[in-house]
Each structure stands twice: as structure tokens, then as C-alpha cells.
Coordinates of C-alpha atoms in Angstrom, one line a residue:
X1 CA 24.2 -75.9 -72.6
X2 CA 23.6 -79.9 -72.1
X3 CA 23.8 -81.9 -75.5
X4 CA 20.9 -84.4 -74.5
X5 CA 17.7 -83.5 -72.4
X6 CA 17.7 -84.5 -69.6
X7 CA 14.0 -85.5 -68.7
X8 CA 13.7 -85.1 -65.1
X9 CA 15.5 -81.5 -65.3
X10 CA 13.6 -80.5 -68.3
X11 CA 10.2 -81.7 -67.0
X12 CA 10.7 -79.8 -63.5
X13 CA 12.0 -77.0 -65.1
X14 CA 8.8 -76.6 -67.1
X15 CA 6.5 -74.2 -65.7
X16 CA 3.8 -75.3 -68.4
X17 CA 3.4 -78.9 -66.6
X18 CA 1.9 -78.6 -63.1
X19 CA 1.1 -79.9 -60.2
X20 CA -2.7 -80.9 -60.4
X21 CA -2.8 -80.7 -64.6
X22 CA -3.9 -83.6 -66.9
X23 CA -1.6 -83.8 -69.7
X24 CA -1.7 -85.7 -72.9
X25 CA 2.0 -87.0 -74.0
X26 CA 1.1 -87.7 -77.7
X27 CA 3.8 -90.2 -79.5
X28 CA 4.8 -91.5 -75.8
X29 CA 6.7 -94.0 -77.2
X30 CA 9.1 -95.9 -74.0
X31 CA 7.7 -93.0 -71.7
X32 CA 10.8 -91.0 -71.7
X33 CA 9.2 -87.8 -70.4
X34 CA 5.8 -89.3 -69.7
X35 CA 7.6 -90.9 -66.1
X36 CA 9.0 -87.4 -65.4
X37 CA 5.3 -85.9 -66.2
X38 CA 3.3 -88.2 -63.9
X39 CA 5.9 -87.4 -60.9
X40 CA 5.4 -83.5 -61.2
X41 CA 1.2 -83.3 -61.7
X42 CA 0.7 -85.8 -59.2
X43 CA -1.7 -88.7 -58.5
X44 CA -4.7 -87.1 -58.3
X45 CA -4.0 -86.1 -62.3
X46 CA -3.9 -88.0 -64.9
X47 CA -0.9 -88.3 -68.0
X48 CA -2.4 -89.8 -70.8
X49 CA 0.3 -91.9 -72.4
X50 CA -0.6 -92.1 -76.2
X51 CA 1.0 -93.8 -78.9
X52 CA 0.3 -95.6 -82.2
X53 CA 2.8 -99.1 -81.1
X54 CA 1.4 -101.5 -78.3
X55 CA 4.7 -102.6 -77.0
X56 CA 6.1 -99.2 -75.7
X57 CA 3.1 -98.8 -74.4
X58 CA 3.3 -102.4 -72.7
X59 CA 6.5 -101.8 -71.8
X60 CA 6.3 -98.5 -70.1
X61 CA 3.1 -99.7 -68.2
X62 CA 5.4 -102.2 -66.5
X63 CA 8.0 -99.8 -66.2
X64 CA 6.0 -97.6 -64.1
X65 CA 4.2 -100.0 -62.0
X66 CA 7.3 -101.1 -60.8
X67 CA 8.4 -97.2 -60.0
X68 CA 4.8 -97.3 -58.1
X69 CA 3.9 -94.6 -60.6
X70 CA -0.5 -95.2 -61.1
X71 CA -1.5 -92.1 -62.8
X72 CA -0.7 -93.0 -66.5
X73 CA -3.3 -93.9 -68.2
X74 CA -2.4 -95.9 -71.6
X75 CA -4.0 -95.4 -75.1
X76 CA -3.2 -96.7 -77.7
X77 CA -4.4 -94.8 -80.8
X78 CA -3.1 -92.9 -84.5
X79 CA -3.0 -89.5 -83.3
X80 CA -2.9 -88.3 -87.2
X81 CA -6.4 -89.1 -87.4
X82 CA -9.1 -86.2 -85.6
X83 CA -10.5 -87.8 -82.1
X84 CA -7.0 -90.3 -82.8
X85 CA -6.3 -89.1 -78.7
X86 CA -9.7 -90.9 -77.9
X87 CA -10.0 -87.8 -75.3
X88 CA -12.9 -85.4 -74.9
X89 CA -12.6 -82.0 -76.3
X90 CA -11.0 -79.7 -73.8
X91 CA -10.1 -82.3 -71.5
X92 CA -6.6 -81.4 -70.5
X93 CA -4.4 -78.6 -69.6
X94 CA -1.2 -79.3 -71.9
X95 CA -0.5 -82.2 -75.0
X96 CA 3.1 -82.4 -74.7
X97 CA 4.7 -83.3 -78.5
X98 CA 8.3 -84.5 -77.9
X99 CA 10.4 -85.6 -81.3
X100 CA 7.8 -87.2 -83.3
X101 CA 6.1 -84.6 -85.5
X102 CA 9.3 -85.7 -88.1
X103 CA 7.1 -89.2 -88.5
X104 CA 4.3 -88.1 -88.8
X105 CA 2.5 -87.8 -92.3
X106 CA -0.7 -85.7 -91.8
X107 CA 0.9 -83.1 -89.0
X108 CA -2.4 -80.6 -89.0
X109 CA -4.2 -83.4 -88.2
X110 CA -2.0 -84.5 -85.2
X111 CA -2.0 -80.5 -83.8
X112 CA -5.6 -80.1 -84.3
X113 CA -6.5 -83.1 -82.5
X114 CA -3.9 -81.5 -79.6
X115 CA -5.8 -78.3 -79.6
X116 CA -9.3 -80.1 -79.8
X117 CA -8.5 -81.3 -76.4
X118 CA -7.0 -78.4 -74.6
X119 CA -8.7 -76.5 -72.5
X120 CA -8.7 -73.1 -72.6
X121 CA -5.7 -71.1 -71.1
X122 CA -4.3 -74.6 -71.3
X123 CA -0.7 -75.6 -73.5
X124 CA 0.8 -77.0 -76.3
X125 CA 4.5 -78.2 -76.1
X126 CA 5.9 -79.1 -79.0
X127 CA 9.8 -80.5 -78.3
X128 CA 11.6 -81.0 -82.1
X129 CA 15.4 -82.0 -82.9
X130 CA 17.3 -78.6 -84.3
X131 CA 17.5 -78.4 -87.8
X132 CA 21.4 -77.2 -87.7
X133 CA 21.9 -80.2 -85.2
X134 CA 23.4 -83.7 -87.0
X135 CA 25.1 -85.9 -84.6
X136 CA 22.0 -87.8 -83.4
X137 CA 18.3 -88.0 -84.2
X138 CA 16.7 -88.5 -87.1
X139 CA 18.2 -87.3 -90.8
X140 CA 17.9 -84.0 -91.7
X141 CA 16.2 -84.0 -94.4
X142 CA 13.2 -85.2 -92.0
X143 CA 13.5 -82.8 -89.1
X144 CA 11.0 -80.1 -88.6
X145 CA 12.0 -76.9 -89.5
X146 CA 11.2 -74.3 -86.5
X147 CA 9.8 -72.0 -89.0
X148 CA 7.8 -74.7 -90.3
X149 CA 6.7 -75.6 -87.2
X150 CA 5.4 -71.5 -86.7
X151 CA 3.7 -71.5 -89.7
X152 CA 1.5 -74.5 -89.2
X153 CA 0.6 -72.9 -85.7
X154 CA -0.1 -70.0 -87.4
X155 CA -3.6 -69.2 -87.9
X156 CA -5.0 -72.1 -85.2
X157 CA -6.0 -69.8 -82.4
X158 CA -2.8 -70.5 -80.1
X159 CA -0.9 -67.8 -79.0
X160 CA 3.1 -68.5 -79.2
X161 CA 4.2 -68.0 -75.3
X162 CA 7.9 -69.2 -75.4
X163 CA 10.5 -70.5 -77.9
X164 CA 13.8 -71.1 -76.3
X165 CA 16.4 -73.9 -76.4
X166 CA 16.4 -76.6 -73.8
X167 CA 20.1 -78.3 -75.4
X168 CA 22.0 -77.7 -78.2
X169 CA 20.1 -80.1 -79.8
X170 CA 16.5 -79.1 -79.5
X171 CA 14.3 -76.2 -79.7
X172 CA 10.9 -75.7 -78.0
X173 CA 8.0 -74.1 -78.6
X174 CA 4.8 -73.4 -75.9
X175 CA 1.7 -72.1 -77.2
X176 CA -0.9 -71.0 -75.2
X177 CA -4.8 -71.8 -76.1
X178 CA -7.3 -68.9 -76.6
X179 CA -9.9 -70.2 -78.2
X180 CA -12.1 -72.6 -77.7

């Protein structure tokens, strides 16, 4: 098992990302999945590359302009507040969460604005540093336990589809919408 993730072999990897979806990448930040994302759905889809600082998203627009990459669209928003996404309600197939629920203050808010925006049958991906794991990433005291993580998800209508590890450093957990 790989000590980092590797984005371009996690992202094609995922079967919860697809050719043809619009995804939301919440806390993009420098777009270190959100280039990987845009490759796989395609440009006729859209990744919407959200995040609460202007000059990640500055930078990655550049970034992926030169990579001839068009089917980003940036917003930048505070996804801890409901309609933060500035997305329609059940506007996308998956909100991909990578490594930032551990800075965020109000974290129900953040995953109800995700599901608000799912479509039905559509995912949430939440990526989170290992709480056992110390030798990068944020302290541990700030990490988000998994079992945390479950229990917020608990009662919000998604279904829990897969948990599994992609590095000895993560965990990851897919939830399926079934409400709506």
C-alpha cells in the first residue's frame, strides 16, 4: 500500500467519478484532484472547483488552461454556510471532500450543503487523513475520526456504499444518495 495518493491513480481508480458526471470538488484548494477529475468526466461535464481562498483558485485556473483543461468551472464560496456551493439543488452526480473537513468549523453545514446538491443515486466522497497516521498532515488532535465521520452521515439519508483505504495514510468513505 502507497504512503501518499496518488491523484491520477486514485481518481481513475474511482468508479464513483465518471465519464459524463458533474462533480463538485468542495475545499479544491491548488486542484490536486480537481485536474485528475476534469480529465476522467470529460469536456462535455463540468467540475466545479470550489474553495473559500481566491489565489488557489487563480492559480489552478492558470494551471489548467495551460494543460488545455476548460471544463472547470471556479467558485469561489464558504462551503460551511447552506447554498455556500452557489449550485442548484441536485445539480451534480458526486461532491468529492478531500482533507479539509479537519478545518472546517460547522461540518453539518458543509455535508448538507454536499447532499443539497446531489442528485439522486448520485455520491458523496469524503477522502480524510487516518487518525492512527502521524508523519504528515495535519495534527492529530484535528483529524477526523472515521467513526466521527459515520456518525455525522448517520441519519442524513445517504446510504454508506464503500469504506476502504486508498494509502496507509487515508481512509475513504462513498455514500450513495437516496433521498431527495
Amino acid at each position: 500500500m502507497d504512503l501518499f495518493i496518488k491523484p491520477d491513480k486514485f481518481i481513475k481508480n474511482l468508479a464513483y467519478i465518471k465519464p459524463s458526471f458533474n462533480v463538485a470538488d468542495f475545499g479544491c484548494g491548488s486542484g490536486y484532484f480537481t485536474l485528475e477529475i476534469a480529465k476522467k468526466i470529460g469536456q462535455i461535464s463540468k467540475v466545479y472547483a470550489i474553495d473559500i481562498l481566491k489565489e488557489p483558485l487563480i492559480n489552478l485556473k492558470r494551471k489548467a488552461e495551460m494543460l488545455g483543461i476548460f471544463n472547470i468551472k471556479f467558485v469561489l464560496s464558504d462551503l460551511e454556510k447552506i447554498g455556500g456551493s452557489l449550485l442548484d439543488n441536485e445539480s451534480v452526480n458526486c461532491v468529492f471532500v478531500a482533507n479539509i473537513l479537519f478545518q472546517v468549523k460547522h461540518k453539518n453545514n458543509l455535508i448538507n450543503e454536499a447532499i443539497r446538491i446531489i442528485q439522486k443515486n448520485g455520491y458523496l466522497i469524503l477522502l480524510e487523513y487516518e487518525n492512527s497516521f502521524a508523519q504528515f498532515g495535519p495534527p492529530k488532535t484535528q483529524r477526523i475520526p472515521k467513526k466521527l465521520l459515520l456518525e455525522l452521515l448517520n441519519d442524513s439519508g445517504m446510504k454508506l456504499i464503500e469504506d476502504f483505504k486508498p494509502s496507509e495514510s487515508h481512509y475513504c468513505l462513498v455514500y450513495e444518495k437516496t433521498i431527495q
